[in-house]
Tab-separated table of C-alpha atoms in Angstrom:
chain	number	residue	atom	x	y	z
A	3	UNK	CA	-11.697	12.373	21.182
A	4	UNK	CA	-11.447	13.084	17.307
A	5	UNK	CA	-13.068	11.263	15.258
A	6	UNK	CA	-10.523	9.903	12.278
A	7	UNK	CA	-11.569	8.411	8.681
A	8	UNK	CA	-8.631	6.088	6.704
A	9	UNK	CA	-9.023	4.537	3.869
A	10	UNK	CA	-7.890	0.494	4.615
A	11	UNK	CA	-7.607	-0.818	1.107
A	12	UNK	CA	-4.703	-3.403	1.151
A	13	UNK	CA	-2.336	-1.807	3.848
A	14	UNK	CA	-3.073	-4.583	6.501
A	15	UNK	CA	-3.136	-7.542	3.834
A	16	UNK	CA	0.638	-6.357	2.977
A	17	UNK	CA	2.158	-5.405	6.504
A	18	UNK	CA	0.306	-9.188	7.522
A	19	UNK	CA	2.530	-11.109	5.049
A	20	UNK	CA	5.953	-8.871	5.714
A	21	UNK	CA	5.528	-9.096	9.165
A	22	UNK	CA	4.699	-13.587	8.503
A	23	UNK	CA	7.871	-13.452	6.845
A	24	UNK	CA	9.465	-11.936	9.771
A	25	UNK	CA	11.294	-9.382	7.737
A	26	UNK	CA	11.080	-6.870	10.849
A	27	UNK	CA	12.470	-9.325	12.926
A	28	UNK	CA	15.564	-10.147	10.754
A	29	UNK	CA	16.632	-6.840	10.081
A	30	UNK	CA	16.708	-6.217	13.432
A	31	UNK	CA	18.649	-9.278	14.605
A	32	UNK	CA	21.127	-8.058	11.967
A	33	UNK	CA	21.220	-4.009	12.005
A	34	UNK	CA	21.608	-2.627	15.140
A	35	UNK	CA	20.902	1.555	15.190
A	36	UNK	CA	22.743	4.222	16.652
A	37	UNK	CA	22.344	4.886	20.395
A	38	UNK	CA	20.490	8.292	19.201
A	39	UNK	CA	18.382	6.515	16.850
A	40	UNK	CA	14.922	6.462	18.316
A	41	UNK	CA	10.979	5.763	17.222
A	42	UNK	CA	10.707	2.929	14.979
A	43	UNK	CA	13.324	0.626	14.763
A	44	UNK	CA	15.532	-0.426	11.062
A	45	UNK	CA	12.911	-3.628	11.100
A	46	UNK	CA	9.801	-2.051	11.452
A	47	UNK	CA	10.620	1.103	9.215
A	48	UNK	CA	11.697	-0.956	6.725
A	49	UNK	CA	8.161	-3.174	6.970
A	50	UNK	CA	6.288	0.119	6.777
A	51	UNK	CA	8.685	0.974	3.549
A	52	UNK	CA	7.564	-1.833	1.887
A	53	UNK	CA	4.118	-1.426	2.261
A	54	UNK	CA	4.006	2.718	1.491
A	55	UNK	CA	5.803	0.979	-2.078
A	56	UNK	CA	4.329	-1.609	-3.189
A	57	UNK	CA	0.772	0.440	-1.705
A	58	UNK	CA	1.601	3.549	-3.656
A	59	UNK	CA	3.403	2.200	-6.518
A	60	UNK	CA	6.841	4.491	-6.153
A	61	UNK	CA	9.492	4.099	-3.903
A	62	UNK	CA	10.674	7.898	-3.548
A	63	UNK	CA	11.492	8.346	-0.251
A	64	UNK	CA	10.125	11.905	0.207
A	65	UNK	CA	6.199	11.176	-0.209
A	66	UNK	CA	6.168	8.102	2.565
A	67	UNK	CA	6.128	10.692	5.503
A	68	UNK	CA	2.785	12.388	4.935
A	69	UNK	CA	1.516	8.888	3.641
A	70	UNK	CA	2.367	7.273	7.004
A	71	UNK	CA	0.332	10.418	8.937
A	72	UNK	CA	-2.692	9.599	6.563
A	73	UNK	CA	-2.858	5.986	7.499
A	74	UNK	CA	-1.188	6.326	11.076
A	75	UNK	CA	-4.305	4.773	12.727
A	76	UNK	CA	-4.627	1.704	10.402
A	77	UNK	CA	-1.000	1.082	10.763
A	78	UNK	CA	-1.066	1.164	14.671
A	79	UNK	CA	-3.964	-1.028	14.879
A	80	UNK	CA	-2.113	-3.467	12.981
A	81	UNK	CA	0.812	-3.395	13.561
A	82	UNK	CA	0.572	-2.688	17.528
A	83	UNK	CA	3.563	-0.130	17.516
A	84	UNK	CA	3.691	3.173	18.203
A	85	UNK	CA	3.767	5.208	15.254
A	86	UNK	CA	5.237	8.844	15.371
A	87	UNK	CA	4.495	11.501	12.719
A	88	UNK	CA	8.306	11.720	12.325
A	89	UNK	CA	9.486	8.302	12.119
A	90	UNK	CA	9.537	8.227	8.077
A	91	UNK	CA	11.338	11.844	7.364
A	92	UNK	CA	13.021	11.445	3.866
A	93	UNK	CA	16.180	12.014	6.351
A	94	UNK	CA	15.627	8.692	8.416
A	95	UNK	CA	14.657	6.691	5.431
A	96	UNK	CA	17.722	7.803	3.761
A	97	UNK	CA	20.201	7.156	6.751
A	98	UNK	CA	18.251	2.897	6.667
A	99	UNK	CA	18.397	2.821	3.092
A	100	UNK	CA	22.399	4.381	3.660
A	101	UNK	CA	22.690	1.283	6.520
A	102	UNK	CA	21.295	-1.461	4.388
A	103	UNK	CA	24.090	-1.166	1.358
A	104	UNK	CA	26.821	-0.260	3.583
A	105	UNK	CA	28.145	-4.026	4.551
A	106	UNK	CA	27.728	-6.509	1.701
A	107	UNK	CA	28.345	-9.078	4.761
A	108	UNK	CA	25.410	-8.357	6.691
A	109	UNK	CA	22.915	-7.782	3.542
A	110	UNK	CA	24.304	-11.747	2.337
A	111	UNK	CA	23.144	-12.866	5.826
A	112	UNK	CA	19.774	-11.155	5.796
A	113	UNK	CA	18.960	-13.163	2.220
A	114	UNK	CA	20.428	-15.875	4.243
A	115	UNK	CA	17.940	-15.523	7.124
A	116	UNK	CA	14.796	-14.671	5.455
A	117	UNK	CA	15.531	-17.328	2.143
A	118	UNK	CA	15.344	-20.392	4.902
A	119	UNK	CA	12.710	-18.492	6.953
A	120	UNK	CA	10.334	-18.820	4.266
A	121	UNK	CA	11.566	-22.076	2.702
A	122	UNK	CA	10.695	-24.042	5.961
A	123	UNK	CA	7.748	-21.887	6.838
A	124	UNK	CA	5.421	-22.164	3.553
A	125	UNK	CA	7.003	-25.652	2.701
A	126	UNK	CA	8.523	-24.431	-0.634
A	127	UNK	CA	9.685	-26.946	-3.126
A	128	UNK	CA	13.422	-26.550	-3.656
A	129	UNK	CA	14.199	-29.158	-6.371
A	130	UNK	CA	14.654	-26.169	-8.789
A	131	UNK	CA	16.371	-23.123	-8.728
A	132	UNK	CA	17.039	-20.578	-11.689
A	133	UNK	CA	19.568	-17.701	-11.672
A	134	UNK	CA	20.166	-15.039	-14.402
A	135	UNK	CA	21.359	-11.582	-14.500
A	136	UNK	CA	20.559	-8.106	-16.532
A	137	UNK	CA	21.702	-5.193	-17.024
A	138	UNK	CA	20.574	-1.499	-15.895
A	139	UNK	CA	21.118	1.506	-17.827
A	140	UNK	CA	21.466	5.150	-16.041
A	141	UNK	CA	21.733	8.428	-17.375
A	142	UNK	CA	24.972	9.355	-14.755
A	143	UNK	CA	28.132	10.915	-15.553
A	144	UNK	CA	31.435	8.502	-15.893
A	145	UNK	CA	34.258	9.501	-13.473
A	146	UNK	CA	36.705	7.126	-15.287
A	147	UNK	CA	37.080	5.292	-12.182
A	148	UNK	CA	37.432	1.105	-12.302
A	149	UNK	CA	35.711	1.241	-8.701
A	150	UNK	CA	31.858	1.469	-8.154
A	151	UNK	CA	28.983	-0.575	-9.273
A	152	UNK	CA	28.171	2.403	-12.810
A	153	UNK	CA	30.914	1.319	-15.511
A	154	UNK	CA	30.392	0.833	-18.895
A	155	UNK	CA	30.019	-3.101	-20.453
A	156	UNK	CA	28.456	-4.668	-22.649
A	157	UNK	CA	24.615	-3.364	-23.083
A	158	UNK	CA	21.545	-5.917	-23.354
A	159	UNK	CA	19.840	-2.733	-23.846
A	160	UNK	CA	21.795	-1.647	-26.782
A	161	UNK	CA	22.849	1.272	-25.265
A	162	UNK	CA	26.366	1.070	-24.913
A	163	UNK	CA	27.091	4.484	-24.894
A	164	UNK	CA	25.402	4.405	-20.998
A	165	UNK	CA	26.677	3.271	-18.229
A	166	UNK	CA	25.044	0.832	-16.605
A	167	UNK	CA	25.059	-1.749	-13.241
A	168	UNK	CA	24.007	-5.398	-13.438
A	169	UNK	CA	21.460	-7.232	-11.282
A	170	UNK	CA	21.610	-10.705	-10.479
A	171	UNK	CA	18.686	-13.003	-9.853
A	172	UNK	CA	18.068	-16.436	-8.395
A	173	UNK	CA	14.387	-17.886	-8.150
A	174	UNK	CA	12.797	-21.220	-6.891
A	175	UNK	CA	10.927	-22.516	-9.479
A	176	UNK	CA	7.761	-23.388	-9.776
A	177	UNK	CA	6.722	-20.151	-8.237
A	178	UNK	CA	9.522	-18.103	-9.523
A	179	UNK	CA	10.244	-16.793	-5.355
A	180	UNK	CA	13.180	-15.041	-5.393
A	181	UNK	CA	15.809	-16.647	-3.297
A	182	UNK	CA	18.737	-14.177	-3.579
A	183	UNK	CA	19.686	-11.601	-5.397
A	184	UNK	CA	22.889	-9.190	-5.608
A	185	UNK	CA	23.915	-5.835	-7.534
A	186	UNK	CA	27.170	-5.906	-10.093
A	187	UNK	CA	29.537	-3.820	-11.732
A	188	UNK	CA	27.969	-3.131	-14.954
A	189	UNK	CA	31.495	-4.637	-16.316
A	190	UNK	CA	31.948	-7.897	-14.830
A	191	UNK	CA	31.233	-10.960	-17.168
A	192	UNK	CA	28.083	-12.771	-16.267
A	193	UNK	CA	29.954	-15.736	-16.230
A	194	UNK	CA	31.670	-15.414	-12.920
A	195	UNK	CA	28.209	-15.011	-10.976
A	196	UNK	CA	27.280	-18.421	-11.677
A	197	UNK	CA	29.765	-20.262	-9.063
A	198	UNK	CA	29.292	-17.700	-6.354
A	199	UNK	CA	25.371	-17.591	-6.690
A	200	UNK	CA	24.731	-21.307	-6.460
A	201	UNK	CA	26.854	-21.440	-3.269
A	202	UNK	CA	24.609	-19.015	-1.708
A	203	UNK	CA	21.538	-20.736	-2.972
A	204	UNK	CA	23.383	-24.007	-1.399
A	205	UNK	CA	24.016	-22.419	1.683
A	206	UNK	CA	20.188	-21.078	1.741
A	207	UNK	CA	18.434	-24.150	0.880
A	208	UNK	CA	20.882	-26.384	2.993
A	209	UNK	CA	22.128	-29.008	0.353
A	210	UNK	CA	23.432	-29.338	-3.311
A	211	UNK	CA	20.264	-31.784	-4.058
A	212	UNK	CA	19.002	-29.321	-6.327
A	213	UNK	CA	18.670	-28.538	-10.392
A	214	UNK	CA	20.521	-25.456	-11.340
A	215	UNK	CA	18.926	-24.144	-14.151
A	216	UNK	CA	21.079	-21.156	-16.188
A	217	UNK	CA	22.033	-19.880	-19.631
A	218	UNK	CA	24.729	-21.021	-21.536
A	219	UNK	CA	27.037	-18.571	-20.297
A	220	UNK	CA	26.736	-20.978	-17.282
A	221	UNK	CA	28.026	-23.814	-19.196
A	222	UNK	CA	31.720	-22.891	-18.931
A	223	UNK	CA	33.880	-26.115	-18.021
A	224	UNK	CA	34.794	-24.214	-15.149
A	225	UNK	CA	31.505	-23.978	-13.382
A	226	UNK	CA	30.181	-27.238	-14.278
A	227	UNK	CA	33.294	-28.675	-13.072
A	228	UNK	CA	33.340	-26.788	-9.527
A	229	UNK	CA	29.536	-27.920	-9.098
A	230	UNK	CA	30.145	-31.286	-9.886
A	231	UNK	CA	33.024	-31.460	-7.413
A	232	UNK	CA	30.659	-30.087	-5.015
A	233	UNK	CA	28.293	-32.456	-5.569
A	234	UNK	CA	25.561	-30.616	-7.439
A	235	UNK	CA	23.237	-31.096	-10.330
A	236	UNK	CA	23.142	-28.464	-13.190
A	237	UNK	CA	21.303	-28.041	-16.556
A	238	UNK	CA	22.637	-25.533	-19.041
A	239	UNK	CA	22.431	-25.321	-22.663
A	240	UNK	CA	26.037	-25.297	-24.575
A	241	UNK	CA	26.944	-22.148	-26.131
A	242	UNK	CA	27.259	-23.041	-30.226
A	243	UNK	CA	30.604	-21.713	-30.624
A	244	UNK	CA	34.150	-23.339	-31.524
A	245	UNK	CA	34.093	-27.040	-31.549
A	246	UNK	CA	30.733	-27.857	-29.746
A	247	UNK	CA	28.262	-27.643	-32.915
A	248	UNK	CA	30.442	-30.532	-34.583
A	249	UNK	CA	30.612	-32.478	-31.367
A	250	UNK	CA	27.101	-32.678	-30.765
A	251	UNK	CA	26.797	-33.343	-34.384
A	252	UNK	CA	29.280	-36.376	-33.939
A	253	UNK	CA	27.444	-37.697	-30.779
A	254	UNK	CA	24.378	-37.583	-32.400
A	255	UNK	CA	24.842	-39.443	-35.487
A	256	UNK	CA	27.802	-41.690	-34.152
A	257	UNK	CA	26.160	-42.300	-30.024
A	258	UNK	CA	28.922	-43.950	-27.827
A	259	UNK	CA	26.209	-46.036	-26.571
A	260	UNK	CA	23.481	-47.575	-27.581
A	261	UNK	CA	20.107	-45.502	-27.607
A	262	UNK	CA	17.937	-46.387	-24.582
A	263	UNK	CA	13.861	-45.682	-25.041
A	264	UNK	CA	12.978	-43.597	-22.283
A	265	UNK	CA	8.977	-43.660	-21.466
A	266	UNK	CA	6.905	-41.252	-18.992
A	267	UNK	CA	4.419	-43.449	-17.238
A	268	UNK	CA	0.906	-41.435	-17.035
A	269	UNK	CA	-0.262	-41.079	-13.617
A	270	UNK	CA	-3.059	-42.854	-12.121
A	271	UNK	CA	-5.663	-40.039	-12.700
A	272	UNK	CA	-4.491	-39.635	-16.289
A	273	UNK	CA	-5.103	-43.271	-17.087
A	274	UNK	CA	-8.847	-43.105	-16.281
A	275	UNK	CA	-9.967	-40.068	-17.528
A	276	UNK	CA	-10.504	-39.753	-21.693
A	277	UNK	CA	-8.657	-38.066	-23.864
A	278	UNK	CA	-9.495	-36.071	-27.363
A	279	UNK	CA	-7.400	-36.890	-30.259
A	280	UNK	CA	-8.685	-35.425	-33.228
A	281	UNK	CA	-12.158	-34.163	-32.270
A	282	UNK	CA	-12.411	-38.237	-30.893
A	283	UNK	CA	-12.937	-39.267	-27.736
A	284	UNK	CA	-10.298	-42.116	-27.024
A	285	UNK	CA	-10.901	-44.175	-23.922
């Protein structure tokens, strides 16, 4: 029997929480292979992807194969599958990667799947969600075409010369977990994400009793009047453009109600404990 030496590190602590989040297991409730597909399946290849990543810090495809070989035995032991030296050719990894961005259906349902999975499995608090987007610049060659996710918009880089793709972002707060998230045309307006992304997070969470939290190019009549209708809760600055600088101004000095005093009651622990104001102790 030969004797084989692997460096552990933090290969098991990484393929333990992929596999508690049951990413394997969605993916392959979701992407089924071709009948000629064999060895590891899209679930657990992709689980294994992950870790050779976020392990190695790079995410080209053509370094994972030999890196899966070096740490075949830790990865067996802990994973309990059978691990060929073959299953993570650059060829294979390209054809899942190929899979994963071919239906935009079946990649909304796996953010779906694995946003509740780990909403009701770790308890997370949902009363807050944030979305934003930002944009991508790539050095790639324009082929004047109004189709594909590379087109040219406007820069938060300042490089407008570049074309560039957009990447959307929504996050539970306090923990800032990401709860979906969605490539865009590097020319569609950031203001028609807002509507669509906070009926996904609606649909993941499983109720409108949330705070939306967004920029104020969220604060469009439009959107706050769709998520009122649909019975959500939103907080976005106004953009200070055209008439809304003079009508805060107005509300402010001229209220249409009168000014209510609004007090936070300390909690319980707060009230017994001292406090230091001004290099006193105050009891």
């Amino acid at each position: 029997m030969e004797n084989r030496i692997e460096r552990v590190d933090s290969i098991p602590l990484i393929i333990n929480w992929l596999m508690k989040m049951q990413v394997h297991k969605i993916i392959d409730g979701i992407y089924v292979p071709h009948k000629n597909w064999d060895g590891l399946s899209y679930g657990q290849l992709a689980v294994l992807f992950l870790t050779y990543v976020l392990y190695s810090l790079t995410h080209r495809l053509s370094g994972m194969e030999s890196w899966l070989v070096k740490h075949k035995t830790v990865i067996e032991r802990v994973t309990g599958w059978k691990v060929g030296d073959k299953d993570a050719t650059d060829d294979r990894l390209g054809r899942m990667v190929e899979v994963f961005g071919e239906d935009d259906d079946k990649s909304t349902e796996f953010q779906l799947q694995s946003g509740r999975h780990m909403i009701n499995a770790y308890e997370l608090p949902t009363e807050i969600v944030r979305y934003d987007t930002t944009s991508f610049n790539v050095y790639h060659q324009s082929n004047n075409s109004d189709d594909g996710l590379l087109q040219f918009g406007h820069s938060k880089n300042y490089r407008p010369d570049l074309l560039q793709f957009k990447q959307g972002l929504g996050t539970l707060d306090p923990a800032g977990i990401p709860l979906i998230t969605e490539t865009i045309p590097g020319n569609k307006a950031d203001d028609r994400c807002y509507i669509p992304a906070w009926r996904r997070m609606t649909e993941t969470i499983g109720h409108p009793d949330f705070l939306y939290i967004a920029d104020c190019k969220a604060a469009s009549l439009e959107t706050r009047t769709v998520i009122d209708r649909e019975e959500g809760c939103y907080l976005f600055p106004l953009p200070m453009t055209g008439d809304t600088p003079k009508i805060l101004k107005e509300l402010v000095l001229n209220p249409p109600e009168e000014p209510q005093e609004i007090r936070l009651e300390p909690k319980r622990d707060e009230e017994e404990k001292p406090h230091v104001v001004g290099g006193r102790i105050c009891c």
